[in-house]
Short mmCIF file of C-alpha atoms and ligand atoms in Angstrom, two decimals:
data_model
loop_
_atom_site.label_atom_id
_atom_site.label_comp_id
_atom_site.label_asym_id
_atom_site.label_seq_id
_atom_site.Cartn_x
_atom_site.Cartn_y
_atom_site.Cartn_z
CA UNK A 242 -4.68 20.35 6.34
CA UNK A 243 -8.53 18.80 5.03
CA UNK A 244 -9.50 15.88 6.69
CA UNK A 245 -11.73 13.33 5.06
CA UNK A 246 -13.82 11.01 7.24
CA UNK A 247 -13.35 7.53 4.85
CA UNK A 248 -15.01 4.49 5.77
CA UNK A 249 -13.83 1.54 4.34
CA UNK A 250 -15.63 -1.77 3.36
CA UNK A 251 -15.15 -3.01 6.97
CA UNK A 252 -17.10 -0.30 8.36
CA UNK A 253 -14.56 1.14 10.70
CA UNK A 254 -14.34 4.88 9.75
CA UNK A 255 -10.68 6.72 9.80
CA UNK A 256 -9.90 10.16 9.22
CA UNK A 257 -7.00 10.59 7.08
CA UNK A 258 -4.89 13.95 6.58
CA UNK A 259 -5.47 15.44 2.84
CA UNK A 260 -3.03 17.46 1.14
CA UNK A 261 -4.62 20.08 -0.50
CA UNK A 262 -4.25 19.99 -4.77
CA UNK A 263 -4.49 16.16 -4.43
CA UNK A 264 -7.33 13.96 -5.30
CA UNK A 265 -9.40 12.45 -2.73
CA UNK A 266 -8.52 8.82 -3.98
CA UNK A 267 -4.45 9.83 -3.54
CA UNK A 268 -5.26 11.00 -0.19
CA UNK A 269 -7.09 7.43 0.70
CA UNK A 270 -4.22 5.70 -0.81
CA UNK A 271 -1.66 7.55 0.65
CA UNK A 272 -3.19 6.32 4.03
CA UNK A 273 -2.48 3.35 3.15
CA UNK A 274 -6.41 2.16 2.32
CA UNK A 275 -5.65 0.02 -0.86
CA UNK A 276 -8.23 -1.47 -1.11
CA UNK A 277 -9.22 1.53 -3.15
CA UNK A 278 -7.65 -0.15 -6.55
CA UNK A 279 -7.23 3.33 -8.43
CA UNK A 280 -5.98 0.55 -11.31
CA UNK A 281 -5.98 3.81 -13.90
CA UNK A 282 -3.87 6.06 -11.76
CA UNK A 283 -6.30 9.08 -11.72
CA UNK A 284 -6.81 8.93 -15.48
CA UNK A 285 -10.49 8.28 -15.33
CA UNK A 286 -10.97 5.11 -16.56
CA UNK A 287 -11.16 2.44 -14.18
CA UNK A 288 -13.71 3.42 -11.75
CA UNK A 289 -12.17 0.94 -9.43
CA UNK A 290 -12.02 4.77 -7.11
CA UNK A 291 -15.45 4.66 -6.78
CA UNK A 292 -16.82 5.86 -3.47
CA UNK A 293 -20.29 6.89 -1.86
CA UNK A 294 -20.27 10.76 -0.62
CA UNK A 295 -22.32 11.54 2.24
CA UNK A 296 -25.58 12.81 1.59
CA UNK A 297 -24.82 16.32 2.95
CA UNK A 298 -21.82 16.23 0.38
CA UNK A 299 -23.35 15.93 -2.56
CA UNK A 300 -24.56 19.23 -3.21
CA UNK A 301 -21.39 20.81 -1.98
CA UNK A 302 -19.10 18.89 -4.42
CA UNK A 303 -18.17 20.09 -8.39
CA UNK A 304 -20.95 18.20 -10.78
CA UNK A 305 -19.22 14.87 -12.37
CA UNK A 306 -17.91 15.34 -15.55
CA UNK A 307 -19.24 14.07 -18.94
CA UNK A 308 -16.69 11.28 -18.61
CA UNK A 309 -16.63 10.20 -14.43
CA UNK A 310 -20.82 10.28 -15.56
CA UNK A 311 -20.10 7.51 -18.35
CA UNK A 312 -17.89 5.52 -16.13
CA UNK A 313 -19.95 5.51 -12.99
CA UNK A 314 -23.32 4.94 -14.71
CA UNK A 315 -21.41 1.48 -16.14
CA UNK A 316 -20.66 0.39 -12.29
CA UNK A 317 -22.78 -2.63 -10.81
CA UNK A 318 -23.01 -0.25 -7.32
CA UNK A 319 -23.71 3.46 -9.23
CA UNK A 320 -25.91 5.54 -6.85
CA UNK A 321 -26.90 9.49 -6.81
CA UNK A 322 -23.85 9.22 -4.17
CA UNK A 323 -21.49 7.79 -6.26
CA UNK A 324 -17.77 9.66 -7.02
CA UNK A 325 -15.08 8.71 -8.70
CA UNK A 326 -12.60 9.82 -5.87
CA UNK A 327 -9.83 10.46 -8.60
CA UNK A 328 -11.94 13.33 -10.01
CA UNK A 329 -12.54 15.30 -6.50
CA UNK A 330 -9.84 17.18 -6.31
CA UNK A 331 -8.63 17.92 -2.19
CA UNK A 332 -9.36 21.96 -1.44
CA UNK A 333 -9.74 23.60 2.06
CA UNK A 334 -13.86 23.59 1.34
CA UNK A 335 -13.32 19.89 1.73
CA UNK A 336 -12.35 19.58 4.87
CA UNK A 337 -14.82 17.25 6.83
CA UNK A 338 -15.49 15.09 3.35
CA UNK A 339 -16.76 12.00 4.61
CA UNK A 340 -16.99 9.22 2.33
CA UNK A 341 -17.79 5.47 1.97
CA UNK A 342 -15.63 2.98 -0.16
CA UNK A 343 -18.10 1.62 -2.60
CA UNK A 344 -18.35 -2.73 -2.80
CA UNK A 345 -15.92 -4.24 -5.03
CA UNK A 346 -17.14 -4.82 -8.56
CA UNK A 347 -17.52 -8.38 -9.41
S1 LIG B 474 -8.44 5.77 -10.49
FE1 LIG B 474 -9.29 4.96 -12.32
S2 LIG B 474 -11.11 6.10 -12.54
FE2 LIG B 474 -10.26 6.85 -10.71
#
């Protein structure tokens, strides 16, 4: 089973058990970190998933799509890190993810 390494906003890192074929953000959730919002579901329009990737990730992830690009580049806290966790989809090459909940947006 992946692991992701997810620190959330109060800085104390977990690693949570992913279930391969689900997003990262359902994997958070289901480890009971809500204060990932995930208002949209997984449907790509909230952005309230947003989360930093490690910089060794971020070559090693899929490229953001047209749309996670539109919806991240309208966040307050959008950086070359940034991932809409909903879109990163859990596989074996992910095990060892490590990412960092992004602030809240005001
Ligand atoms: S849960 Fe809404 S964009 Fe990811």
């Amino acid at each position: 089973m992946p692991r992701l390494i997810v620190t959330p906003r109060n800085g104390e890192t977990v690693t949570v058990n992913a279930e391969a074929g689900r997003s990262v953000m359902e994997s958070i959730r289901n480890a009971g970190i809500e204060e990932l919002l995930a208002l949209c579901g997984g449907a790509c329009a909230c952005a309230t998933c947003h989360v930093y990737v490690a910089p060794e990730w971020v070559d090693r992830l899929p490229p953001r799509s047209q749309a996670e690009s539109d919806l991240l580049e309208g966040v307050t806290h959008f950086t070359d890190a940034s991932r809409l966790s909903c879109q990163l989809k859990v596989s074996p090459a992910l095990d060892g993810l490590k990412v960092t909940i992004a602030p809240e947006e005001q």
